[in-house]
Amino acid sequence: MAKLTSRSEDYSKWYNELVVKADLAENSGVRGCMVIKPYGYAIWEKMRDEMDKKFKETGHVNAYFPLFVPKSLFEAEEKNAEGFAKECAVVTHYRLKTDPDNPSKLIVDPDAKLEEELIVRPTSEAIIWNTYKNWIQSYRDLPILINQWANVVRWEMRTRLFLRTAEFLWQEGHTAHATKDEAVEEAEKMNKVYADFAENFMAMPVIQGLKTPSERFAGADETYCIEALMQDGKALQAGTSHFLGQNFAKAFDVKFTNKEGKIEHAWATSWGTSTRLMGALIMTHSDDFGLVLPPTLAPIQVVIVPIFKGEEQLEQISEVALDIQAKLRAKGISVKFDNDTQNKPGWKFAEYELKGVPVRIAMGPRDLENKSVEIARRDNLTKEVCSIEGLDSYIEELLKTIQQDLYNKASEFRKDNMTKVDTYEEFKKVLEEKGGFIYAHWDGTAEEEEQIKDETKATIRCIPLDDDIEEGISLISGKPSKRRVLFAKAY
Amino acid sequence: MAKLTSRSEDYSKWYNELVVKADLAENSGVRGCMVIKPYGYAIWEKMRDEMDKKFKETGHVNAYFPLFVPKSLFEAEEKNAEGFAKECAVVTHYRLKTDPDNPSKLIVDPDAKLEEELIVRPTSEAIIWNTYKNWIQSYRDLPILINQWANVVRWEMRTRLFLRTAEFLWQEGHTAHATKDEAVEEAEKMNKVYADFAENFMAMPVIQGLKTPSERFAGADETYCIEALMQDGKALQAGTSHFLGQNFAKAFDVKFTNKEGKIEHAWATSWGTSTRLMGALIMTHSDDFGLVLPPTLAPIQVVIVPIFKGEEQLEQISEVALDIQAKLRAKGISVKFDNDTQNKPGWKFAEYELKGVPVRIAMGPRDLENKSVEIARRDNLTKEVCSIEGLDSYIEELLKTIQQDLYNKASEFRKDNMTKVDTYEEFKKVLEEKGGFIYAHWDGTAEEEEQIKDETKATIRCIPLDDDIEEGISLISGKPSKRRVLFAKAY
């Protein structure tokens, strides 16, 4: 197996190679669309299941809405339409026919043109609010707390596996409320759910904040987000939650009678995370040897590799290994005993390192004699010899330790790559030399934001929601600023 | 709540009303596409989770492939292309722009025409086998045992909620094997998995069989299927499993080196079930009062309805009800305590009957005095008074009984509507007067099959795989037949 390009050599290449070599995903025969391979999909399933649980615990239910949005609905909410019109796949026909000039080929049947074009959903506010119109008459019908797991399509010109693909998998929550306060509370709550998921399940620290007006979702009054820091010093937006005001209710005429008997438009939120999280996961924890997975997300948490010569030794080791496997499984730990006889232990070690299996147990004849095994941690590449007795409990604890250590390591990295700057010169210098999150003062105008973006490629990732308030003067205009905002170059 | 149309009055209308009134699904603003509402989706989730478990237990893993199939790939396997070309949604453009004549409208941007049209997948053999080409070099790469949960689009002209929709949700297994025998075995195995799921989870008896050549999946060498009988005497194909031979391997040039060092094409299967199963579920068990759900599939298995006057009574009842709820939940039973004070008990009774909640517990002040409750079964509409003591164990058993009784009832119905006939006259008479499954002799030709279909609208649902072999002479041609085949009108 050829070694990965190292991160220091070419970070971008390292990422692309890793995604493919660790069997997570690959490019497909369709421009910009990826194939999510079984190993990658198994990780995504774990993300999905955990988020789904959190959504249900917070009172949400799942539903499914059409893949297609008729053009007339698509254009109903003006800002939303404008935001997505430039990158949407359009269905215009509903039939192919045999090419009269070449009977082995098919052509689009010109007689099967749709009366109205259908847009493949880039996001589902339009189709969903067109449906909610029929579901909402009275305040008693509210709130509606629905989530959808689906595929969406955005015709991006430059794509990268997981990070930016023409088609991706995601969840999109779409809620309707009787009051503005309730909708704002929902948007905030779901952003916190995302933060909790990112930190406690993905072991990925995030900054919670608000987007600036120019970075908001098309059609939103306010966009909350979680921003993570990747190992190359670039930011990655890992989830967003939007307070949509009454924009979609007005566009789709969704009115209800409130408690006071007055008719008003409903209030909306939407919130989403996607397979982009796979990219975030990879770039937060992995190293030059391959994937590093937090135990919560590892399809295989523990691998047992026997070191043996000949069948007899393998049999002796197998007996003990299968017993260990059974005990670990009884604790809900996923274990693979790799008794394949084709590949050498060294090959297996490299393979499971590449795949990010958190704990490797190696055992040979001498280990058996000593009633011990060798345990290797994937996260910090340390090894130790452990007694077989009580191994299951030891590993159960070890997995928790690894999960916490990964979070701590990522937090340390972020701390080391978070800089407060007070001048534009310093800003550019830090950005150039170090990257990372830069906390700086901004005057609140789109002009200053735009100028900084044009000149440095750094954007305001968010206006953090934490309590770290500190007044100052803005980077370029020198106008007063009430708090620092978070800048970074971003994926 | 207006009553449902009865089945005897208008079966088709009953079905359509039930789907909507029980909050399972509704038509959307997109022609032929449905919205699966939360209650319906919750049932589908249970089907999905159970099938997913069964697929994983039989060694399969999930993955995800692109939504789009480039036209050149779509047409590669000729029969498959021919089968789906007439009903596929075609993406031709990737951008909209502002209408110069009307700036509030969008039009398809003629400058954003795709070089090659993309077909929205009606099924994924083409895109998947184009991918497998790169995954399969040696017999060591085989078998590949992959399943995908996805949405697909077939531009059906006449649609009905769940039964036939332009977009539907499904799973599609796509496997590759080194030998023909292994692929045939896989196709047979998965058909059995479907049968097991249908019978033991959906409480829906099915006939397992083989499709005739004219009813096969486009591109298959053999199609296995499970056929269920609906209450109106029509058949419903509930799942299919295809042995694809080397057709797709040849079309996509998927070759491997076998154990003997020879190069050959891989062998394939594919198998699928869809949200159509929701229609099968409804039409197998439900009645004129609404949905009837087997406990395995009920989002709410038990509802507790308090009968009370005034707050004090409600409080007294609540105390006991919440205790019962806790005990049932501890047994893994999903329970809703409906303490809503707006709706009367009678309204609630009707509502939960409509929604198919398997067990209803009603309790009023007198029940409390007697330390008993009233239990109503949704399936057979019987009621009984039960002691509160030991109620959790009693209900746990009752749910199992209901599950079994539903299966038995459906089996009885099928037995009563399964007729062996020996002449074409008799065939037509039974079909007209009674419908149901008709076992008759067929000469094995497409001509006879076609004639029967044209004249009676009945099709050969399958050549059963059971041991009930009985020779005879065919209905029309009078030629010898080795066994009866299964005829029916079908959904």
mmCIF file of N, CA and C in Angstrom, chain A residues 375-449:
data_model
loop_
_atom_site.group_PDB
_atom_site.id
_atom_site.type_symbol
_atom_site.label_atom_id
_atom_site.label_comp_id
_atom_site.label_asym_id
_atom_site.label_seq_id
_atom_site.Cartn_x
_atom_site.Cartn_y
_atom_site.Cartn_z
ATOM 1 N N ILE A 375 -1.958 -3.671 23.246
ATOM 2 C CA ILE A 375 -3.026 -2.767 22.831
ATOM 3 C C ILE A 375 -2.419 -1.512 22.217
ATOM 4 N N ALA A 376 -2.904 -1.155 21.012
ATOM 5 C CA ALA A 376 -2.412 0.058 20.356
ATOM 6 C C ALA A 376 -3.569 1.031 20.167
ATOM 7 N N ARG A 377 -3.345 2.261 20.545
ATOM 8 C CA ARG A 377 -4.346 3.312 20.331
ATOM 9 C C ARG A 377 -4.099 3.980 18.997
ATOM 10 N N ARG A 378 -5.129 4.131 18.200
ATOM 11 C CA ARG A 378 -4.977 4.795 16.906
ATOM 12 C C ARG A 378 -4.760 6.287 17.070
ATOM 13 N N ASP A 379 -5.405 6.893 18.063
ATOM 14 C CA ASP A 379 -5.379 8.361 18.146
ATOM 15 C C ASP A 379 -3.977 8.903 18.423
ATOM 16 N N ASN A 380 -3.280 8.329 19.403
ATOM 17 C CA ASN A 380 -1.950 8.851 19.726
ATOM 18 C C ASN A 380 -0.822 7.862 19.410
ATOM 19 N N LEU A 381 -1.183 6.744 18.772
ATOM 20 C CA LEU A 381 -0.227 5.745 18.301
ATOM 21 C C LEU A 381 0.617 5.132 19.418
ATOM 22 N N THR A 382 0.107 5.153 20.652
ATOM 23 C CA THR A 382 0.831 4.517 21.751
ATOM 24 C C THR A 382 0.435 3.053 21.872
ATOM 25 N N LYS A 383 1.358 2.290 22.462
ATOM 26 C CA LYS A 383 1.100 0.863 22.669
ATOM 27 C C LYS A 383 1.328 0.526 24.129
ATOM 28 N N GLU A 384 0.644 -0.486 24.596
ATOM 29 C CA GLU A 384 0.901 -0.956 25.959
ATOM 30 C C GLU A 384 0.518 -2.432 26.039
ATOM 31 N N VAL A 385 1.076 -3.107 27.031
ATOM 32 C CA VAL A 385 0.752 -4.511 27.245
ATOM 33 C C VAL A 385 -0.278 -4.583 28.369
ATOM 34 N N CYS A 386 -1.355 -5.334 28.135
ATOM 35 C CA CYS A 386 -2.423 -5.407 29.122
ATOM 36 C C CYS A 386 -2.756 -6.855 29.440
ATOM 37 N N SER A 387 -3.154 -7.076 30.651
ATOM 38 C CA SER A 387 -3.591 -8.394 31.073
ATOM 39 C C SER A 387 -4.910 -8.738 30.391
ATOM 40 N N ILE A 388 -5.064 -9.997 30.031
ATOM 41 C CA ILE A 388 -6.315 -10.422 29.396
ATOM 42 C C ILE A 388 -7.462 -10.380 30.403
ATOM 43 N N GLU A 389 -7.112 -10.612 31.636
ATOM 44 C CA GLU A 389 -8.154 -10.554 32.651
ATOM 45 C C GLU A 389 -8.652 -9.109 32.800
ATOM 46 N N GLY A 390 -9.942 -8.961 32.725
ATOM 47 C CA GLY A 390 -10.525 -7.623 32.885
ATOM 48 C C GLY A 390 -10.349 -6.737 31.665
ATOM 49 N N LEU A 391 -9.921 -7.358 30.551
ATOM 50 C CA LEU A 391 -9.641 -6.572 29.344
ATOM 51 C C LEU A 391 -10.882 -5.838 28.826
ATOM 52 N N ASP A 392 -12.034 -6.507 28.917
ATOM 53 C CA ASP A 392 -13.256 -5.886 28.380
ATOM 54 C C ASP A 392 -13.569 -4.566 29.082
ATOM 55 N N SER A 393 -13.471 -4.568 30.397
ATOM 56 C CA SER A 393 -13.747 -3.334 31.132
ATOM 57 C C SER A 393 -12.683 -2.283 30.845
ATOM 58 N N TYR A 394 -11.448 -2.756 30.735
ATOM 59 C CA TYR A 394 -10.367 -1.821 30.452
ATOM 60 C C TYR A 394 -10.603 -1.121 29.113
ATOM 61 N N ILE A 395 -10.982 -1.901 28.108
ATOM 62 C CA ILE A 395 -11.186 -1.324 26.779
ATOM 63 C C ILE A 395 -12.425 -0.430 26.746
ATOM 64 N N GLU A 396 -13.429 -0.824 27.467
ATOM 65 C CA GLU A 396 -14.619 0.022 27.555
ATOM 66 C C GLU A 396 -14.234 1.423 28.053
ATOM 67 N N GLU A 397 -13.411 1.463 29.076
ATOM 68 C CA GLU A 397 -12.950 2.751 29.609
ATOM 69 C C GLU A 397 -12.021 3.449 28.627
ATOM 70 N N LEU A 398 -11.167 2.655 28.008
ATOM 71 C CA LEU A 398 -10.196 3.223 27.064
ATOM 72 C C LEU A 398 -10.901 3.953 25.915
ATOM 73 N N LEU A 399 -11.990 3.363 25.433
ATOM 74 C CA LEU A 399 -12.727 3.994 24.332
ATOM 75 C C LEU A 399 -13.269 5.360 24.766
ATOM 76 N N LYS A 400 -13.729 5.443 26.007
ATOM 77 C CA LYS A 400 -14.209 6.735 26.521
ATOM 78 C C LYS A 400 -13.059 7.727 26.620
ATOM 79 N N THR A 401 -11.921 7.225 27.073
ATOM 80 C CA THR A 401 -10.740 8.085 27.195
ATOM 81 C C THR A 401 -10.324 8.622 25.828
ATOM 82 N N ILE A 402 -10.311 7.727 24.835
ATOM 83 C CA ILE A 402 -9.915 8.147 23.484
ATOM 84 C C ILE A 402 -10.867 9.229 22.967
ATOM 85 N N GLN A 403 -12.163 8.997 23.166
ATOM 86 C CA GLN A 403 -13.162 9.979 22.726
ATOM 87 C C GLN A 403 -12.852 11.353 23.340
ATOM 88 N N GLN A 404 -12.600 11.356 24.645
ATOM 89 C CA GLN A 404 -12.341 12.615 25.344
ATOM 90 C C GLN A 404 -11.002 13.210 24.903
ATOM 91 N N ASP A 405 -10.001 12.371 24.745
ATOM 92 C CA ASP A 405 -8.683 12.866 24.331
ATOM 93 C C ASP A 405 -8.718 13.496 22.940
ATOM 94 N N LEU A 406 -9.522 12.898 22.061
ATOM 95 C CA LEU A 406 -9.626 13.472 20.711
ATOM 96 C C LEU A 406 -10.244 14.861 20.776
ATOM 97 N N TYR A 407 -11.255 14.988 21.606
ATOM 98 C CA TYR A 407 -11.884 16.301 21.764
ATOM 99 C C TYR A 407 -10.885 17.292 22.360
ATOM 100 N N ASN A 408 -10.168 16.843 23.366
ATOM 101 C CA ASN A 408 -9.190 17.732 24.011
ATOM 102 C C ASN A 408 -8.093 18.159 23.038
ATOM 103 N N LYS A 409 -7.641 17.199 22.251
ATOM 104 C CA LYS A 409 -6.579 17.498 21.291
ATOM 105 C C LYS A 409 -7.055 18.545 20.275
ATOM 106 N N ALA A 410 -8.245 18.332 19.765
ATOM 107 C CA ALA A 410 -8.798 19.281 18.793
ATOM 108 C C ALA A 410 -9.021 20.644 19.448
ATOM 109 N N SER A 411 -9.410 20.643 20.708
ATOM 110 C CA SER A 411 -9.625 21.914 21.417
ATOM 111 C C SER A 411 -8.301 22.641 21.623
ATOM 112 N N GLU A 412 -7.287 21.878 21.959
ATOM 113 C CA GLU A 412 -5.948 22.451 22.113
ATOM 114 C C GLU A 412 -5.477 23.080 20.809
ATOM 115 N N PHE A 413 -5.670 22.319 19.741
ATOM 116 C CA PHE A 413 -5.268 22.819 18.425
ATOM 117 C C PHE A 413 -5.983 24.125 18.121
ATOM 118 N N ARG A 414 -7.274 24.144 18.419
ATOM 119 C CA ARG A 414 -8.053 25.348 18.116
ATOM 120 C C ARG A 414 -7.557 26.520 18.968
ATOM 121 N N LYS A 415 -7.291 26.227 20.234
ATOM 122 C CA LYS A 415 -6.801 27.272 21.140
ATOM 123 C C LYS A 415 -5.492 27.857 20.597
ATOM 124 N N ASP A 416 -4.632 26.970 20.107
ATOM 125 C CA ASP A 416 -3.337 27.410 19.569
ATOM 126 C C ASP A 416 -3.481 28.167 18.252
ATOM 127 N N ASN A 417 -4.627 28.031 17.636
ATOM 128 C CA ASN A 417 -4.810 28.642 16.315
ATOM 129 C C ASN A 417 -5.964 29.643 16.299
ATOM 130 N N MET A 418 -6.088 30.304 17.434
ATOM 131 C CA MET A 418 -7.128 31.294 17.590
ATOM 132 C C MET A 418 -6.393 32.556 18.035
ATOM 133 N N THR A 419 -6.472 33.588 17.212
ATOM 134 C CA THR A 419 -5.663 34.775 17.514
ATOM 135 C C THR A 419 -6.538 36.010 17.582
ATOM 136 N N LYS A 420 -6.303 36.839 18.557
ATOM 137 C CA LYS A 420 -6.983 38.138 18.601
ATOM 138 C C LYS A 420 -6.075 39.160 17.951
ATOM 139 N N VAL A 421 -6.597 39.883 16.992
ATOM 140 C CA VAL A 421 -5.772 40.931 16.375
ATOM 141 C C VAL A 421 -6.534 42.249 16.429
ATOM 142 N N ASP A 422 -5.756 43.360 16.400
ATOM 143 C CA ASP A 422 -6.404 44.668 16.521
ATOM 144 C C ASP A 422 -6.176 45.577 15.330
ATOM 145 N N THR A 423 -5.238 45.174 14.461
ATOM 146 C CA THR A 423 -5.017 46.014 13.271
ATOM 147 C C THR A 423 -5.145 45.153 12.013
ATOM 148 N N TYR A 424 -5.414 45.825 10.910
ATOM 149 C CA TYR A 424 -5.581 45.130 9.642
ATOM 150 C C TYR A 424 -4.266 44.511 9.195
ATOM 151 N N GLU A 425 -3.141 45.207 9.496
ATOM 152 C CA GLU A 425 -1.815 44.676 9.159
ATOM 153 C C GLU A 425 -1.582 43.338 9.858
ATOM 154 N N GLU A 426 -1.847 43.378 11.154
ATOM 155 C CA GLU A 426 -1.675 42.187 11.972
ATOM 156 C C GLU A 426 -2.592 41.076 11.449
ATOM 157 N N PHE A 427 -3.813 41.452 11.121
ATOM 158 C CA PHE A 427 -4.799 40.517 10.593
ATOM 159 C C PHE A 427 -4.242 39.785 9.379
ATOM 160 N N LYS A 428 -3.717 40.565 8.428
ATOM 161 C CA LYS A 428 -3.201 39.967 7.197
ATOM 162 C C LYS A 428 -1.982 39.089 7.473
ATOM 163 N N LYS A 429 -1.171 39.556 8.396
ATOM 164 C CA LYS A 429 0.033 38.810 8.758
ATOM 165 C C LYS A 429 -0.324 37.443 9.382
ATOM 166 N N VAL A 430 -1.205 37.476 10.343
ATOM 167 C CA VAL A 430 -1.610 36.231 10.993
ATOM 168 C C VAL A 430 -2.279 35.291 9.992
ATOM 169 N N LEU A 431 -3.123 35.867 9.189
ATOM 170 C CA LEU A 431 -3.836 35.061 8.198
ATOM 171 C C LEU A 431 -2.853 34.361 7.265
ATOM 172 N N GLU A 432 -1.873 35.107 6.851
ATOM 173 C CA GLU A 432 -0.882 34.589 5.916
ATOM 174 C C GLU A 432 0.036 33.553 6.571
ATOM 175 N N GLU A 433 0.533 33.893 7.747
ATOM 176 C CA GLU A 433 1.570 33.060 8.354
ATOM 177 C C GLU A 433 1.028 31.863 9.129
ATOM 178 N N LYS A 434 -0.173 32.030 9.666
ATOM 179 C CA LYS A 434 -0.665 31.025 10.591
ATOM 180 C C LYS A 434 -2.054 30.513 10.249
ATOM 181 N N GLY A 435 -2.868 31.389 9.714
ATOM 182 C CA GLY A 435 -4.254 30.994 9.449
ATOM 183 C C GLY A 435 -5.031 30.853 10.731
ATOM 184 N N GLY A 436 -5.992 29.962 10.726
ATOM 185 C CA GLY A 436 -6.779 29.719 11.935
ATOM 186 C C GLY A 436 -7.913 30.717 12.118
ATOM 187 N N PHE A 437 -8.485 30.665 13.310
ATOM 188 C CA PHE A 437 -9.564 31.588 13.658
ATOM 189 C C PHE A 437 -8.953 32.913 14.095
ATOM 190 N N ILE A 438 -9.441 33.997 13.538
ATOM 191 C CA ILE A 438 -8.945 35.304 13.950
ATOM 192 C C ILE A 438 -10.113 36.125 14.511
ATOM 193 N N TYR A 439 -9.954 36.548 15.756
ATOM 194 C CA TYR A 439 -10.965 37.398 16.375
ATOM 195 C C TYR A 439 -10.569 38.846 16.167
ATOM 196 N N ALA A 440 -11.451 39.600 15.505
ATOM 197 C CA ALA A 440 -11.118 40.995 15.238
ATOM 198 C C ALA A 440 -12.391 41.842 15.275
ATOM 199 N N HIS A 441 -12.182 43.139 15.336
ATOM 200 C CA HIS A 441 -13.338 44.043 15.373
ATOM 201 C C HIS A 441 -13.792 44.424 13.966
ATOM 202 N N TRP A 442 -15.093 44.541 13.825
ATOM 203 C CA TRP A 442 -15.702 44.827 12.522
ATOM 204 C C TRP A 442 -16.747 45.904 12.734
ATOM 205 N N ASP A 443 -16.897 46.775 11.756
ATOM 206 C CA ASP A 443 -17.793 47.917 11.964
ATOM 207 C C ASP A 443 -19.267 47.610 11.665
ATOM 208 N N GLY A 444 -19.537 46.350 11.294
ATOM 209 C CA GLY A 444 -20.941 45.978 11.083
ATOM 210 C C GLY A 444 -21.449 46.267 9.679
ATOM 211 N N THR A 445 -20.590 46.800 8.810
ATOM 212 C CA THR A 445 -21.064 47.102 7.445
ATOM 213 C C THR A 445 -20.668 45.997 6.456
ATOM 214 N N ALA A 446 -21.501 45.868 5.424
ATOM 215 C CA ALA A 446 -21.199 44.917 4.350
ATOM 216 C C ALA A 446 -19.959 45.364 3.591
ATOM 217 N N GLU A 447 -19.706 46.684 3.572
ATOM 218 C CA GLU A 447 -18.571 47.224 2.824
ATOM 219 C C GLU A 447 -17.243 46.727 3.400
ATOM 220 N N GLU A 448 -17.090 46.904 4.710
ATOM 221 C CA GLU A 448 -15.825 46.474 5.326
ATOM 222 C C GLU A 448 -15.640 44.960 5.180
ATOM 223 N N GLU A 449 -16.727 44.242 5.406
ATOM 224 C CA GLU A 449 -16.705 42.767 5.284
ATOM 225 C C GLU A 449 -16.238 42.358 3.884
#
